[in-house]
Amino acid sequence: MSVIALNDVVKRYQTGHETVEALKDVDFRAERGEMVTITGPSGSGKSTLLNMIGLLDTPTEGHIRLDGRDVTDFTEDELTEERRSEIGFVFQDFHLLPMLTATENVELPTMWDTSVDRHDRAVDLLHRVGLGDRLDHRPDQLSGGQRQRVAIARALINEPDILLADEPTGNLDQDTGRTILEELTRLKEDENIAIVSVTHDEQMVGYADRVVQLIDGEIQ
Ligand SMILES: Nc1ncnc2c1ncn2[C@@H]1O[C@H](COP(=O)(O)OP(=O)(O)O)[C@@H](O)[C@H]1O
Ligand SMILES: [Mg+2]
């Protein structure tokens, strides 16, 4: 069963008297262990689609299923809980907190949680992304690639089924970008997660199991 599935999704934005149809009857799915990369020109609906998959925004029409459960009509609180437990987010500019160490940044999404093993899991994840010797470094003491590894570890702390990555290599040089892509490929297999990314990076397209091309709100 697809971990995330969108069926006949339409998204319209209303601004004043004008309506923009950003997504037109989109069908999309992703499976565990698969990296799907979304490409397309600026304004084609990539961010809108990623926001639907990440349950950050709701469709105007159509259905979204998470692990077979229809979440289309979930309340904002229910969607927040699904996001927290099922989806990890990685961004182009890392979004790390500068005053916290690598370990503390990774632990952050679980700070409210009283379960005992979050510190151990944070340390374990940092080891697995090759930062076992950088646990107490702050972001300004890390390279761009190392910061993105911290962000990836943080995205995995709640053991999500889906990792969403918006231009994850956008701020990295080509070699560093490649190491991050190799890392993501390994993690998708080890953790058996679906990775859905948006990118302009041709190199990234080469690491995808499947490429989804969006033009003018339609999947080609
Ligand atoms: N919040 C919004 N309000 C109105 N129009 C929007 C909004 N977000 C996106 N759009 C429009 O929807 C279309 C798709 O945008 P977007 O998903 O950001 O494309 P991409 O990420 O591929 O550049 C564009 O025409 C954009 O102007
Ligand atoms: Mg965009």
JSON list of N, CA and C and ligand atoms in Angstrom, two decimals, residues 13 15 20 22 41-48, ligand 1:
[
{"chain": "A", "resi": 13, "resn": "TYR", "atom": "N", "xyz": [-6.24, 28.67, -5.72]},
{"chain": "A", "resi": 13, "resn": "TYR", "atom": "CA", "xyz": [-6.00, 29.83, -4.84]},
{"chain": "A", "resi": 13, "resn": "TYR", "atom": "C", "xyz": [-6.85, 30.97, -5.35]},
{"chain": "A", "resi": 15, "resn": "THR", "atom": "N", "xyz": [-7.34, 34.91, -5.17]},
{"chain": "A", "resi": 15, "resn": "THR", "atom": "CA", "xyz": [-6.79, 36.20, -4.72]},
{"chain": "A", "resi": 15, "resn": "THR", "atom": "C", "xyz": [-7.61, 37.29, -5.39]},
{"chain": "A", "resi": 20, "resn": "VAL", "atom": "N", "xyz": [-6.44, 31.02, -9.29]},
{"chain": "A", "resi": 20, "resn": "VAL", "atom": "CA", "xyz": [-5.33, 30.29, -9.90]},
{"chain": "A", "resi": 20, "resn": "VAL", "atom": "C", "xyz": [-5.51, 28.81, -9.59]},
{"chain": "A", "resi": 22, "resn": "ALA", "atom": "N", "xyz": [-3.61, 25.86, -9.20]},
{"chain": "A", "resi": 22, "resn": "ALA", "atom": "CA", "xyz": [-2.19, 25.48, -9.06]},
{"chain": "A", "resi": 22, "resn": "ALA", "atom": "C", "xyz": [-1.98, 23.99, -9.28]},
{"chain": "A", "resi": 41, "resn": "PRO", "atom": "N", "xyz": [9.09, 23.63, -14.09]},
{"chain": "A", "resi": 41, "resn": "PRO", "atom": "CA", "xyz": [9.47, 25.04, -14.09]},
{"chain": "A", "resi": 41, "resn": "PRO", "atom": "C", "xyz": [8.89, 25.80, -12.90]},
{"chain": "A", "resi": 42, "resn": "SER", "atom": "N", "xyz": [9.44, 26.97, -12.65]},
{"chain": "A", "resi": 42, "resn": "SER", "atom": "CA", "xyz": [8.93, 27.85, -11.61]},
{"chain": "A", "resi": 42, "resn": "SER", "atom": "C", "xyz": [7.45, 28.15, -11.86]},
{"chain": "A", "resi": 43, "resn": "GLY", "atom": "N", "xyz": [6.64, 28.04, -10.82]},
{"chain": "A", "resi": 43, "resn": "GLY", "atom": "CA", "xyz": [5.21, 28.32, -10.94]},
{"chain": "A", "resi": 43, "resn": "GLY", "atom": "C", "xyz": [4.39, 27.14, -11.41]},
{"chain": "A", "resi": 44, "resn": "SER", "atom": "N", "xyz": [5.01, 25.97, -11.57]},
{"chain": "A", "resi": 44, "resn": "SER", "atom": "CA", "xyz": [4.28, 24.81, -12.10]},
{"chain": "A", "resi": 44, "resn": "SER", "atom": "C", "xyz": [3.47, 24.07, -11.01]},
{"chain": "A", "resi": 45, "resn": "GLY", "atom": "N", "xyz": [3.68, 24.43, -9.74]},
{"chain": "A", "resi": 45, "resn": "GLY", "atom": "CA", "xyz": [2.88, 23.82, -8.67]},
{"chain": "A", "resi": 45, "resn": "GLY", "atom": "C", "xyz": [3.66, 22.89, -7.75]},
{"chain": "A", "resi": 46, "resn": "LYS", "atom": "N", "xyz": [5.00, 22.90, -7.84]},
{"chain": "A", "resi": 46, "resn": "LYS", "atom": "CA", "xyz": [5.82, 21.97, -7.05]},
{"chain": "A", "resi": 46, "resn": "LYS", "atom": "C", "xyz": [5.63, 22.19, -5.55]},
{"chain": "A", "resi": 47, "resn": "SER", "atom": "N", "xyz": [5.74, 23.45, -5.13]},
{"chain": "A", "resi": 47, "resn": "SER", "atom": "CA", "xyz": [5.60, 23.72, -3.68]},
{"chain": "A", "resi": 47, "resn": "SER", "atom": "C", "xyz": [4.19, 23.41, -3.22]},
{"chain": "A", "resi": 48, "resn": "THR", "atom": "N", "xyz": [3.21, 23.72, -4.05]},
{"chain": "A", "resi": 48, "resn": "THR", "atom": "CA", "xyz": [1.81, 23.42, -3.70]},
{"chain": "A", "resi": 48, "resn": "THR", "atom": "C", "xyz": [1.64, 21.91, -3.51]},
{"chain": "B", "resi": 1, "resn": "LIG", "atom": "N1", "xyz": [-0.82, 31.26, -1.49]},
{"chain": "B", "resi": 1, "resn": "LIG", "atom": "C1", "xyz": [-1.04, 31.46, -2.79]},
{"chain": "B", "resi": 1, "resn": "LIG", "atom": "N2", "xyz": [-1.99, 32.33, -3.21]},
{"chain": "B", "resi": 1, "resn": "LIG", "atom": "C2", "xyz": [-2.24, 32.53, -4.52]},
{"chain": "B", "resi": 1, "resn": "LIG", "atom": "N3", "xyz": [-1.57, 31.92, -5.52]},
{"chain": "B", "resi": 1, "resn": "LIG", "atom": "C3", "xyz": [-0.61, 31.06, -5.17]},
{"chain": "B", "resi": 1, "resn": "LIG", "atom": "C4", "xyz": [-0.28, 30.78, -3.79]},
{"chain": "B", "resi": 1, "resn": "LIG", "atom": "N4", "xyz": [0.74, 29.87, -3.77]},
{"chain": "B", "resi": 1, "resn": "LIG", "atom": "C5", "xyz": [1.03, 29.59, -5.05]},
{"chain": "B", "resi": 1, "resn": "LIG", "atom": "N5", "xyz": [0.23, 30.30, -5.89]},
{"chain": "B", "resi": 1, "resn": "LIG", "atom": "C6", "xyz": [0.23, 30.20, -7.37]},
{"chain": "B", "resi": 1, "resn": "LIG", "atom": "O1", "xyz": [0.08, 28.83, -7.73]},
{"chain": "B", "resi": 1, "resn": "LIG", "atom": "C7", "xyz": [0.94, 28.50, -8.80]},
{"chain": "B", "resi": 1, "resn": "LIG", "atom": "C8", "xyz": [1.92, 27.40, -8.38]},
{"chain": "B", "resi": 1, "resn": "LIG", "atom": "O2", "xyz": [2.81, 27.91, -7.39]},
{"chain": "B", "resi": 1, "resn": "LIG", "atom": "P1", "xyz": [3.94, 27.02, -6.68]},
{"chain": "B", "resi": 1, "resn": "LIG", "atom": "O3", "xyz": [3.31, 25.78, -6.16]},
{"chain": "B", "resi": 1, "resn": "LIG", "atom": "O4", "xyz": [4.63, 27.88, -5.67]},
{"chain": "B", "resi": 1, "resn": "LIG", "atom": "O5", "xyz": [4.91, 26.67, -7.89]},
{"chain": "B", "resi": 1, "resn": "LIG", "atom": "P2", "xyz": [6.45, 26.20, -7.88]},
{"chain": "B", "resi": 1, "resn": "LIG", "atom": "O6", "xyz": [6.79, 25.75, -6.51]},
{"chain": "B", "resi": 1, "resn": "LIG", "atom": "O7", "xyz": [6.52, 25.12, -8.91]},
{"chain": "B", "resi": 1, "resn": "LIG", "atom": "O8", "xyz": [7.25, 27.39, -8.30]},
{"chain": "B", "resi": 1, "resn": "LIG", "atom": "C9", "xyz": [1.63, 29.79, -9.22]},
{"chain": "B", "resi": 1, "resn": "LIG", "atom": "O9", "xyz": [0.88, 30.36, -10.27]},
{"chain": "B", "resi": 1, "resn": "LIG", "atom": "C10", "xyz": [1.55, 30.64, -7.97]},
{"chain": "B", "resi": 1, "resn": "LIG", "atom": "O10", "xyz": [1.54, 32.00, -8.31]}
]
